[in-house]
Structures are given as C-alpha cells and as structure tokens.
Amino acid sequence: MLGNWYAILVGRVILASIFDMSEILNQRLRFFTWKRMVLRFFYPLWVLVSSKKKMDALNERNILEACATNDRVTIFLHGIASTYYFAPYWIVKWFTRNGIHMVSLGYDYNTDLATAAQQIRMQVDAMRERYGVKEINIVGVSLGGVVGRYYVEALGGNAITHKLITIFSPIIPPEPGETSIALSISKLLSRGIAEESARQNRLIKENFSVDNYLAIYGTSDWIVGKKMYPLKQAPGSVRQVPLAGGHLLVTYNTDAAEVALEYLQECSISG
C-alpha cells in the first residue's frame, strides 16, 4: 500500500515539474539546481521511517533544548490530509539539523477553522504550563498557515508569537459565491464545514497583528490561486516572497524551507 501511495506522490511531482518547467527555464526559482529537483522525488520516503513515537520524542527534545538555551520554540503546522507526525517528520528533522527548535503540533483538518485553531491553542497552553515556554514562532504549510494565522489573530496567539511564517497558504478566503481549488478540496475532505471555515477566515482577513510576518507563495500555485498573492490587504511590514513552483509536495519544498530558515535566523523587526 505504501508503494502505491509513493507512486502517486512521484506522479504528482512529475506533474508539478511539468507545470513549473517554464519558470525553471527562466531561472526564476531562487534556489534551483537539478540536484535539488531530483532529491525532491525522494524526500517523501521519510514517511517510511516516521512514526508518532519518533515525532513525540523529537518534539520533547526540541522543547527541552529550547528551554535550556532560553530559545523560542518554533511550532510547525501541517497541511490538509496529514497528521503532525507523518509527512512533517522530514521537515522538522531538517529544521532541527539547522539549529531551529521545531515542534510539530496536530489538528483535525476535518473540523472548522476556529475549532482547529482552538486545538492548537490548547496544545500551546499545555506546553507553556508544562515546560515554561514563553514565546513561540509559527511555521504553517498550506492549511496549517491558515490555522496558525487564525490562532494568532482570533485566539490571542499574537501575545506570544514572535514570528509567523505561512508557506503556500490560502490565507485570504474566497468571498461568498466565489470559489477556488483550495476551497473545493476543503469541501471534498471536510464533510461540509468548508463554508463555515471560509466565513471564519473572512473575519480576520484584514488583521495582521504580528510585526514579524513572512508569507511565502508559489507563482504557479493553482491550488491557492495565482490571484491571491501578493496580498493587497497586508501592511508593508509583511514580507512576501514569491517562489517559482506549485503546491504539490509543499511540505518537502526545500526552497521554501530555506527562505523560512533565513527569516527565523534574522534579527527581528521588533528587537
């Protein structure tokens, strides 16, 4: 079964490569090399060695090391149709190797946006109470970026969030009567609550309360929609970085990971 699943992933990578090839040939992919493109076929193999037990152990080690060094914990939020320990295991390991104390948290993507964000708040609050974590960064991929932003803007997460990074995330929902591929996928997978999530998201679409906010988006991202970015609602303090490429296998997108890493390692705007 895993073999069939991986064959599907490889097929998606091939399709994504075909759609992105014109931009690759124009050298618009900031970090592009053929080696990186080939390696992206193999990064999903990490799911074969990932497990809840391994991710939980990695999470706890990163929290303890962050607290011991008075560093911030960086929360990773996965996208739709994933768990906190399955596909994210590789990217959390990657950031950890690069000196970021990253912790992957999970939420139910079949529930509405507010409930998913509340699940994140409960886990962050528990982490703060148990380990004494005072401040966090958030990195959200695809739907994870939407959930992270709702936690920040609607549930008080801005009080402890130092940096917010969204990667290929549909953070601005379609207006009533409009649609997008992202919304259609959400309708298919979320058992009828997609419209409610979109309504909740519209309540915060003008809110950008985190001073240090990076929005990474794909110039060929047909899932999110090519008209969403650059964000017109965002203030000048929001840094928006376009990368050539589409939405498929975004968790394994090392180009986006490199940009996010640079931003996390920078001195903050607010000091």
PDB file of C-alpha atoms in Angstrom:
ATOM      1  CA  MET A   1       0.000   0.000   0.000  1.00  0.00           C
ATOM      2  CA  LEU A   2       2.849   2.397   0.829  1.00  0.00           C
ATOM      3  CA  GLY A   3       4.331   1.560  -2.562  1.00  0.00           C
ATOM      4  CA  ASN A   4       1.135   2.647  -4.303  1.00  0.00           C
ATOM      5  CA  TRP A   5       0.998   5.806  -2.181  1.00  0.00           C
ATOM      6  CA  TYR A   6       4.588   6.693  -3.051  1.00  0.00           C
ATOM      7  CA  ALA A   7       3.924   6.086  -6.753  1.00  0.00           C
ATOM      8  CA  ILE A   8       1.114   8.631  -6.538  1.00  0.00           C
ATOM      9  CA  LEU A   9       3.456  11.132  -4.883  1.00  0.00           C
ATOM     10  CA  VAL A  10       6.080  10.660  -7.586  1.00  0.00           C
ATOM     11  CA  GLY A  11       3.416  11.137 -10.229  1.00  0.00           C
ATOM     12  CA  ARG A  12       2.397  14.397  -8.580  1.00  0.00           C
ATOM     13  CA  VAL A  13       5.995  15.591  -8.532  1.00  0.00           C
ATOM     14  CA  ILE A  14       6.274  14.858 -12.266  1.00  0.00           C
ATOM     15  CA  LEU A  15       3.106  16.820 -12.957  1.00  0.00           C
ATOM     16  CA  ALA A  16       4.311  19.695 -10.792  1.00  0.00           C
ATOM     17  CA  SER A  17       7.644  19.691 -12.604  1.00  0.00           C
ATOM     18  CA  ILE A  18       5.900  19.886 -15.977  1.00  0.00           C
ATOM     19  CA  PHE A  19       3.747  22.841 -14.888  1.00  0.00           C
ATOM     20  CA  ASP A  20       6.750  24.633 -13.362  1.00  0.00           C
ATOM     21  CA  MET A  21       9.223  23.971 -16.178  1.00  0.00           C
ATOM     22  CA  SER A  22       8.702  27.276 -17.981  1.00  0.00           C
ATOM     23  CA  GLU A  23       9.644  29.164 -14.822  1.00  0.00           C
ATOM     24  CA  ILE A  24      12.597  26.865 -14.154  1.00  0.00           C
ATOM     25  CA  LEU A  25      13.907  27.538 -17.645  1.00  0.00           C
ATOM     26  CA  ASN A  26      13.523  31.256 -16.966  1.00  0.00           C
ATOM     27  CA  GLN A  27      15.666  30.750 -13.826  1.00  0.00           C
ATOM     28  CA  ARG A  28      13.057  32.244 -11.538  1.00  0.00           C
ATOM     29  CA  LEU A  29      13.417  29.515  -8.928  1.00  0.00           C
ATOM     30  CA  ARG A  30      15.661  31.123  -6.373  1.00  0.00           C
ATOM     31  CA  PHE A  31      17.472  28.026  -5.154  1.00  0.00           C
ATOM     32  CA  PHE A  32      17.004  25.804  -8.190  1.00  0.00           C
ATOM     33  CA  THR A  33      19.526  23.127  -9.083  1.00  0.00           C
ATOM     34  CA  TRP A  34      18.815  19.854 -10.867  1.00  0.00           C
ATOM     35  CA  LYS A  35      20.136  18.001  -7.810  1.00  0.00           C
ATOM     36  CA  ARG A  36      17.515  19.646  -5.598  1.00  0.00           C
ATOM     37  CA  MET A  37      14.782  18.834  -8.104  1.00  0.00           C
ATOM     38  CA  VAL A  38      15.780  15.160  -8.266  1.00  0.00           C
ATOM     39  CA  LEU A  39      16.085  14.901  -4.489  1.00  0.00           C
ATOM     40  CA  ARG A  40      12.515  16.124  -4.103  1.00  0.00           C
ATOM     41  CA  PHE A  41      11.402  12.790  -5.566  1.00  0.00           C
ATOM     42  CA  PHE A  42      12.969  11.009  -2.597  1.00  0.00           C
ATOM     43  CA  TYR A  43      12.176  13.239   0.397  1.00  0.00           C
ATOM     44  CA  PRO A  44       8.698  11.656   0.813  1.00  0.00           C
ATOM     45  CA  LEU A  45      10.451   8.349   1.569  1.00  0.00           C
ATOM     46  CA  TRP A  46      10.884   9.736   5.085  1.00  0.00           C
ATOM     47  CA  VAL A  47       7.288   8.690   5.745  1.00  0.00           C
ATOM     48  CA  LEU A  48       8.567   5.098   5.750  1.00  0.00           C
ATOM     49  CA  VAL A  49      10.603   5.800   8.890  1.00  0.00           C
ATOM     50  CA  SER A  50       8.328   8.338  10.560  1.00  0.00           C
ATOM     51  CA  SER A  51       6.121   7.424  13.495  1.00  0.00           C
ATOM     52  CA  LYS A  52       4.174   9.080  16.264  1.00  0.00           C
ATOM     53  CA  LYS A  53       6.704   7.794  18.805  1.00  0.00           C
ATOM     54  CA  LYS A  54       9.662   9.294  16.911  1.00  0.00           C
ATOM     55  CA  MET A  55       7.956  12.644  16.415  1.00  0.00           C
ATOM     56  CA  ASP A  56       6.896  12.850  20.057  1.00  0.00           C
ATOM     57  CA  ALA A  57      10.473  12.161  21.130  1.00  0.00           C
ATOM     58  CA  LEU A  58      11.829  14.775  18.718  1.00  0.00           C
ATOM     59  CA  ASN A  59       9.248  17.305  19.894  1.00  0.00           C
ATOM     60  CA  GLU A  60      10.143  16.844  23.546  1.00  0.00           C
ATOM     61  CA  ARG A  61      13.878  17.007  22.882  1.00  0.00           C
ATOM     62  CA  ASN A  62      13.495  20.264  20.961  1.00  0.00           C
ATOM     63  CA  ILE A  63      11.296  21.805  23.672  1.00  0.00           C
ATOM     64  CA  LEU A  64      13.759  20.884  26.423  1.00  0.00           C
ATOM     65  CA  GLU A  65      16.742  22.182  24.437  1.00  0.00           C
ATOM     66  CA  ALA A  66      14.908  25.429  23.661  1.00  0.00           C
ATOM     67  CA  CYS A  67      14.094  25.966  27.322  1.00  0.00           C
ATOM     68  CA  ALA A  68      17.650  25.106  28.389  1.00  0.00           C
ATOM     69  CA  THR A  69      19.104  27.682  25.987  1.00  0.00           C
ATOM     70  CA  ASN A  70      16.381  30.305  26.526  1.00  0.00           C
ATOM     71  CA  ASP A  71      15.426  29.995  22.875  1.00  0.00           C
ATOM     72  CA  ARG A  72      11.999  30.190  21.262  1.00  0.00           C
ATOM     73  CA  VAL A  73      10.091  27.071  20.285  1.00  0.00           C
ATOM     74  CA  THR A  74       9.044  27.077  16.630  1.00  0.00           C
ATOM     75  CA  ILE A  75       5.685  25.423  16.001  1.00  0.00           C
ATOM     76  CA  PHE A  76       5.154  23.555  12.723  1.00  0.00           C
ATOM     77  CA  LEU A  77       1.576  23.140  11.470  1.00  0.00           C
ATOM     78  CA  HIS A  78       0.873  20.582   8.739  1.00  0.00           C
ATOM     79  CA  GLY A  79      -1.495  20.880   5.813  1.00  0.00           C
ATOM     80  CA  ILE A  80      -4.704  19.098   4.895  1.00  0.00           C
ATOM     81  CA  ALA A  81      -4.921  15.291   4.798  1.00  0.00           C
ATOM     82  CA  SER A  82      -1.897  14.869   7.070  1.00  0.00           C
ATOM     83  CA  THR A  83      -1.008  14.262  10.706  1.00  0.00           C
ATOM     84  CA  TYR A  84       1.545  16.032  12.877  1.00  0.00           C
ATOM     85  CA  TYR A  85       3.966  13.107  12.694  1.00  0.00           C
ATOM     86  CA  PHE A  86       3.570  11.603   9.205  1.00  0.00           C
ATOM     87  CA  ALA A  87       4.665  13.913   6.367  1.00  0.00           C
ATOM     88  CA  PRO A  88       6.113  16.611   8.693  1.00  0.00           C
ATOM     89  CA  TYR A  89       8.780  14.330  10.192  1.00  0.00           C
ATOM     90  CA  TRP A  90      11.315  15.113   7.465  1.00  0.00           C
ATOM     91  CA  ILE A  91      10.888  18.891   7.584  1.00  0.00           C
ATOM     92  CA  VAL A  92      11.048  19.009  11.386  1.00  0.00           C
ATOM     93  CA  LYS A  93      14.266  16.987  11.253  1.00  0.00           C
ATOM     94  CA  TRP A  94      15.604  19.371   8.590  1.00  0.00           C
ATOM     95  CA  PHE A  95      14.947  22.483  10.664  1.00  0.00           C
ATOM     96  CA  THR A  96      16.345  20.783  13.769  1.00  0.00           C
ATOM     97  CA  ARG A  97      19.594  19.993  11.950  1.00  0.00           C
ATOM     98  CA  ASN A  98      19.772  23.669  11.027  1.00  0.00           C
ATOM     99  CA  GLY A  99      19.528  24.861  14.615  1.00  0.00           C
ATOM    100  CA  ILE A 100      15.786  25.550  14.922  1.00  0.00           C
ATOM    101  CA  HIS A 101      13.970  24.037  17.905  1.00  0.00           C
ATOM    102  CA  MET A 102      10.888  22.954  15.970  1.00  0.00           C
ATOM    103  CA  VAL A 103       7.864  21.156  17.375  1.00  0.00           C
ATOM    104  CA  SER A 104       5.110  19.675  15.213  1.00  0.00           C
ATOM    105  CA  LEU A 105       1.554  20.064  16.525  1.00  0.00           C
ATOM    106  CA  GLY A 106      -1.568  18.476  15.095  1.00  0.00           C
ATOM    107  CA  TYR A 107      -5.170  19.477  14.484  1.00  0.00           C
ATOM    108  CA  ASP A 108      -8.244  17.918  12.895  1.00  0.00           C
ATOM    109  CA  TYR A 109      -8.453  19.210   9.310  1.00  0.00           C
ATOM    110  CA  ASN A 110     -12.000  17.799   9.082  1.00  0.00           C
ATOM    111  CA  THR A 111     -13.296  20.365  11.555  1.00  0.00           C
ATOM    112  CA  ASP A 112     -13.892  24.083  11.090  1.00  0.00           C
ATOM    113  CA  LEU A 113     -11.064  26.622  11.216  1.00  0.00           C
ATOM    114  CA  ALA A 114     -11.898  28.032  14.653  1.00  0.00           C
ATOM    115  CA  THR A 115     -12.023  24.561  16.229  1.00  0.00           C
ATOM    116  CA  ALA A 116      -8.737  23.528  14.598  1.00  0.00           C
ATOM    117  CA  ALA A 117      -7.060  26.708  15.874  1.00  0.00           C
ATOM    118  CA  GLN A 118      -8.508  26.091  19.330  1.00  0.00           C
ATOM    119  CA  GLN A 119      -6.866  22.646  19.303  1.00  0.00           C
ATOM    120  CA  ILE A 120      -3.530  24.354  18.610  1.00  0.00           C
ATOM    121  CA  ARG A 121      -4.107  26.865  21.397  1.00  0.00           C
ATOM    122  CA  MET A 122      -4.792  24.089  23.893  1.00  0.00           C
ATOM    123  CA  GLN A 123      -1.551  22.314  22.944  1.00  0.00           C
ATOM    124  CA  VAL A 124       0.482  25.534  23.125  1.00  0.00           C
ATOM    125  CA  ASP A 125      -1.047  26.395  26.507  1.00  0.00           C
ATOM    126  CA  ALA A 126      -0.229  22.910  27.787  1.00  0.00           C
ATOM    127  CA  MET A 127       3.352  23.268  26.532  1.00  0.00           C
ATOM    128  CA  ARG A 128       3.701  26.632  28.239  1.00  0.00           C
ATOM    129  CA  GLU A 129       2.371  25.268  31.512  1.00  0.00           C
ATOM    130  CA  ARG A 130       4.461  22.097  31.486  1.00  0.00           C
ATOM    131  CA  TYR A 131       7.766  23.445  30.151  1.00  0.00           C
ATOM    132  CA  GLY A 132       7.584  27.161  30.839  1.00  0.00           C
ATOM    133  CA  VAL A 133       7.718  28.191  27.175  1.00  0.00           C
ATOM    134  CA  LYS A 134       7.293  31.970  26.984  1.00  0.00           C
ATOM    135  CA  GLU A 135       7.430  32.777  23.279  1.00  0.00           C
ATOM    136  CA  ILE A 136       6.966  30.890  20.029  1.00  0.00           C
ATOM    137  CA  ASN A 137       7.378  31.131  16.281  1.00  0.00           C
ATOM    138  CA  ILE A 138       4.857  29.523  13.938  1.00  0.00           C
ATOM    139  CA  VAL A 139       5.531  27.945  10.549  1.00  0.00           C
ATOM    140  CA  GLY A 140       2.362  26.804   8.795  1.00  0.00           C
ATOM    141  CA  VAL A 141       2.249  24.958   5.478  1.00  0.00           C
ATOM    142  CA  SER A 142      -0.843  25.234   3.269  1.00  0.00           C
ATOM    143  CA  LEU A 143      -3.909  24.869   5.535  1.00  0.00           C
ATOM    144  CA  GLY A 144      -1.548  24.915   8.529  1.00  0.00           C
ATOM    145  CA  GLY A 145      -0.742  28.541   7.744  1.00  0.00           C
ATOM    146  CA  VAL A 146      -4.449  29.415   7.803  1.00  0.00           C
ATOM    147  CA  VAL A 147      -4.920  27.638  11.141  1.00  0.00           C
ATOM    148  CA  GLY A 148      -1.837  29.320  12.596  1.00  0.00           C
ATOM    149  CA  ARG A 149      -2.988  32.737  11.465  1.00  0.00           C
ATOM    150  CA  TYR A 150      -6.442  32.231  12.995  1.00  0.00           C
ATOM    151  CA  TYR A 151      -4.827  31.202  16.284  1.00  0.00           C
ATOM    152  CA  VAL A 152      -2.742  34.381  16.188  1.00  0.00           C
ATOM    153  CA  GLU A 153      -5.444  36.819  15.110  1.00  0.00           C
ATOM    154  CA  ALA A 154      -8.601  35.449  16.748  1.00  0.00           C
ATOM    155  CA  LEU A 155      -7.488  33.406  19.766  1.00  0.00           C
ATOM    156  CA  GLY A 156      -4.840  35.621  21.332  1.00  0.00           C
ATOM    157  CA  GLY A 157      -1.813  33.844  19.918  1.00  0.00           C
ATOM    158  CA  ASN A 158      -0.276  37.170  18.908  1.00  0.00           C
ATOM    159  CA  ALA A 159       0.600  37.770  22.558  1.00  0.00           C
ATOM    160  CA  ILE A 160       3.275  35.061  22.461  1.00  0.00           C
ATOM    161  CA  THR A 161       4.050  34.754  18.735  1.00  0.00           C
ATOM    162  CA  HIS A 162       7.343  36.350  17.745  1.00  0.00           C
ATOM    163  CA  LYS A 163       7.399  35.318  14.075  1.00  0.00           C
ATOM    164  CA  LEU A 164       4.671  33.913  11.838  1.00  0.00           C
ATOM    165  CA  ILE A 165       5.519  32.204   8.549  1.00  0.00           C
ATOM    166  CA  THR A 166       2.898  30.910   6.133  1.00  0.00           C
ATOM    167  CA  ILE A 167       4.008  28.746   3.209  1.00  0.00           C
ATOM    168  CA  PHE A 168       1.755  28.423   0.147  1.00  0.00           C
ATOM    169  CA  SER A 169      -1.274  29.125   2.365  1.00  0.00           C
ATOM    170  CA  PRO A 170      -4.716  30.298   1.151  1.00  0.00           C
ATOM    171  CA  ILE A 171      -4.990  32.846   3.947  1.00  0.00           C
ATOM    172  CA  ILE A 172      -7.481  35.080   2.119  1.00  0.00           C
ATOM    173  CA  PRO A 173     -10.717  33.115   1.592  1.00  0.00           C
ATOM    174  CA  PRO A 174     -12.982  33.478  -1.444  1.00  0.00           C
ATOM    175  CA  GLU A 175     -15.923  35.812  -0.996  1.00  0.00           C
ATOM    176  CA  PRO A 176     -19.414  34.245  -0.857  1.00  0.00           C
ATOM    177  CA  GLY A 177     -20.270  32.898  -4.289  1.00  0.00           C
ATOM    178  CA  GLU A 178     -16.622  32.697  -5.354  1.00  0.00           C
ATOM    179  CA  THR A 179     -14.576  29.512  -5.347  1.00  0.00           C
ATOM    180  CA  SER A 180     -11.023  28.201  -5.585  1.00  0.00           C
ATOM    181  CA  ILE A 181      -9.345  24.828  -5.911  1.00  0.00           C
ATOM    182  CA  ALA A 182      -8.297  25.038  -2.248  1.00  0.00           C
ATOM    183  CA  LEU A 183     -11.898  25.627  -1.178  1.00  0.00           C
ATOM    184  CA  SER A 184     -13.121  22.805  -3.424  1.00  0.00           C
ATOM    185  CA  ILE A 185     -10.596  20.383  -1.895  1.00  0.00           C
ATOM    186  CA  SER A 186     -11.644  21.511   1.568  1.00  0.00           C
ATOM    187  CA  LYS A 187     -15.289  20.883   0.704  1.00  0.00           C
ATOM    188  CA  LEU A 188     -14.393  17.410  -0.516  1.00  0.00           C
ATOM    189  CA  LEU A 189     -12.411  16.437   2.584  1.00  0.00           C
ATOM    190  CA  SER A 190     -14.004  18.401   5.407  1.00  0.00           C
ATOM    191  CA  ARG A 191     -17.501  16.980   5.486  1.00  0.00           C
ATOM    192  CA  GLY A 192     -19.491  20.106   4.786  1.00  0.00           C
ATOM    193  CA  ILE A 193     -17.809  22.651   7.050  1.00  0.00           C
ATOM    194  CA  ALA A 194     -15.628  24.354   4.422  1.00  0.00           C
ATOM    195  CA  GLU A 195     -18.027  27.279   4.010  1.00  0.00           C
ATOM    196  CA  GLU A 196     -18.062  27.870   7.765  1.00  0.00           C
ATOM    197  CA  SER A 197     -14.272  27.874   7.835  1.00  0.00           C
ATOM    198  CA  ALA A 198     -14.217  30.368   4.966  1.00  0.00           C
ATOM    199  CA  ARG A 199     -16.666  32.599   6.861  1.00  0.00           C
ATOM    200  CA  GLN A 200     -14.469  32.453   9.964  1.00  0.00           C
ATOM    201  CA  ASN A 201     -11.385  33.233   7.897  1.00  0.00           C
ATOM    202  CA  ARG A 202     -13.044  36.271   6.354  1.00  0.00           C
ATOM    203  CA  LEU A 203     -13.389  37.762   9.850  1.00  0.00           C
ATOM    204  CA  ILE A 204      -9.603  38.102  10.142  1.00  0.00           C
ATOM    205  CA  LYS A 205      -8.602  38.760   6.530  1.00  0.00           C
ATOM    206  CA  GLU A 206      -7.660  42.399   7.302  1.00  0.00           C
ATOM    207  CA  ASN A 207      -5.815  41.537  10.533  1.00  0.00           C
ATOM    208  CA  PHE A 208      -2.011  41.412  10.581  1.00  0.00           C
ATOM    209  CA  SER A 209      -1.043  41.930  14.216  1.00  0.00           C
ATOM    210  CA  VAL A 210       2.321  40.105  14.206  1.00  0.00           C
ATOM    211  CA  ASP A 211       5.133  42.500  13.335  1.00  0.00           C
ATOM    212  CA  ASN A 212       7.352  39.720  12.004  1.00  0.00           C
ATOM    213  CA  TYR A 213       5.273  38.017   9.327  1.00  0.00           C
ATOM    214  CA  LEU A 214       6.633  36.224   6.266  1.00  0.00           C
ATOM    215  CA  ALA A 215       4.283  34.968   3.531  1.00  0.00           C
ATOM    216  CA  ILE A 216       5.918  32.586   1.050  1.00  0.00           C
ATOM    217  CA  TYR A 217       3.849  31.824  -2.033  1.00  0.00           C
ATOM    218  CA  GLY A 218       4.187  29.943  -5.305  1.00  0.00           C
ATOM    219  CA  THR A 219       3.948  31.730  -8.631  1.00  0.00           C
ATOM    220  CA  SER A 220       2.402  28.604 -10.188  1.00  0.00           C
ATOM    221  CA  ASP A 221       0.229  27.615  -7.232  1.00  0.00           C
ATOM    222  CA  TRP A 222      -3.062  26.701  -8.862  1.00  0.00           C
ATOM    223  CA  ILE A 223      -4.390  25.244  -5.594  1.00  0.00           C
ATOM    224  CA  VAL A 224      -4.232  28.521  -3.685  1.00  0.00           C
ATOM    225  CA  GLY A 225      -4.879  30.547  -6.841  1.00  0.00           C
ATOM    226  CA  LYS A 226      -2.471  32.794  -8.692  1.00  0.00           C
ATOM    227  CA  LYS A 227      -4.508  35.947  -7.972  1.00  0.00           C
ATOM    228  CA  MET A 228      -4.269  35.794  -4.162  1.00  0.00           C
ATOM    229  CA  TYR A 229      -0.645  36.885  -3.941  1.00  0.00           C
ATOM    230  CA  PRO A 230       0.909  39.312  -3.452  1.00  0.00           C
ATOM    231  CA  LEU A 231      -1.508  40.165  -0.650  1.00  0.00           C
ATOM    232  CA  LYS A 232      -3.109  43.560  -1.212  1.00  0.00           C
ATOM    233  CA  GLN A 233      -4.554  43.704   2.312  1.00  0.00           C
ATOM    234  CA  ALA A 234      -1.207  43.259   4.036  1.00  0.00           C
ATOM    235  CA  PRO A 235       0.696  46.205   5.521  1.00  0.00           C
ATOM    236  CA  GLY A 236       4.215  46.964   4.388  1.00  0.00           C
ATOM    237  CA  SER A 237       5.679  45.160   7.395  1.00  0.00           C
ATOM    238  CA  VAL A 238       4.538  41.811   5.954  1.00  0.00           C
ATOM    239  CA  ARG A 239       7.342  40.334   3.882  1.00  0.00           C
ATOM    240  CA  GLN A 240       6.054  38.492   0.814  1.00  0.00           C
ATOM    241  CA  VAL A 241       8.408  36.175  -1.059  1.00  0.00           C
ATOM    242  CA  PRO A 242       7.407  34.567  -4.371  1.00  0.00           C
ATOM    243  CA  LEU A 243       8.963  31.247  -5.359  1.00  0.00           C
ATOM    244  CA  ALA A 244       8.565  29.535  -8.688  1.00  0.00           C
ATOM    245  CA  GLY A 245       6.626  26.321  -8.362  1.00  0.00           C
ATOM    246  CA  GLY A 246       3.286  24.871  -7.436  1.00  0.00           C
ATOM    247  CA  HIS A 247       1.539  23.471  -4.380  1.00  0.00           C
ATOM    248  CA  LEU A 248       2.194  19.751  -4.725  1.00  0.00           C
ATOM    249  CA  LEU A 249       4.509  18.234  -2.084  1.00  0.00           C
ATOM    250  CA  VAL A 250       4.838  21.643  -0.459  1.00  0.00           C
ATOM    251  CA  THR A 251       5.953  20.067   2.835  1.00  0.00           C
ATOM    252  CA  TYR A 252       9.088  18.856   1.029  1.00  0.00           C
ATOM    253  CA  ASN A 253       9.776  22.155  -0.719  1.00  0.00           C
ATOM    254  CA  THR A 254      13.374  22.898   0.286  1.00  0.00           C
ATOM    255  CA  ASP A 255      13.285  26.260  -1.494  1.00  0.00           C
ATOM    256  CA  ALA A 256      10.537  27.465   0.838  1.00  0.00           C
ATOM    257  CA  ALA A 257      12.293  25.859   3.804  1.00  0.00           C
ATOM    258  CA  GLU A 258      15.498  27.780   3.012  1.00  0.00           C
ATOM    259  CA  VAL A 259      13.621  31.091   2.896  1.00  0.00           C
ATOM    260  CA  ALA A 260      11.826  30.302   6.164  1.00  0.00           C
ATOM    261  CA  LEU A 261      15.103  29.310   7.822  1.00  0.00           C
ATOM    262  CA  GLU A 262      16.759  32.581   6.816  1.00  0.00           C
ATOM    263  CA  TYR A 263      13.817  34.528   8.247  1.00  0.00           C
ATOM    264  CA  LEU A 264      13.847  32.616  11.534  1.00  0.00           C
ATOM    265  CA  GLN A 265      17.585  33.261  11.898  1.00  0.00           C
ATOM    266  CA  GLU A 266      17.274  37.004  11.202  1.00  0.00           C
ATOM    267  CA  CYS A 267      17.135  39.628  13.911  1.00  0.00           C
ATOM    268  CA  SER A 268      13.516  40.535  14.477  1.00  0.00           C
ATOM    269  CA  ILE A 269      11.882  43.746  13.383  1.00  0.00           C
ATOM    270  CA  SER A 270      10.764  44.468  16.927  1.00  0.00           C
ATOM    271  CA  GLY A 271      14.119  43.641  18.509  1.00  0.00           C
TER     272      GLY A 271
END
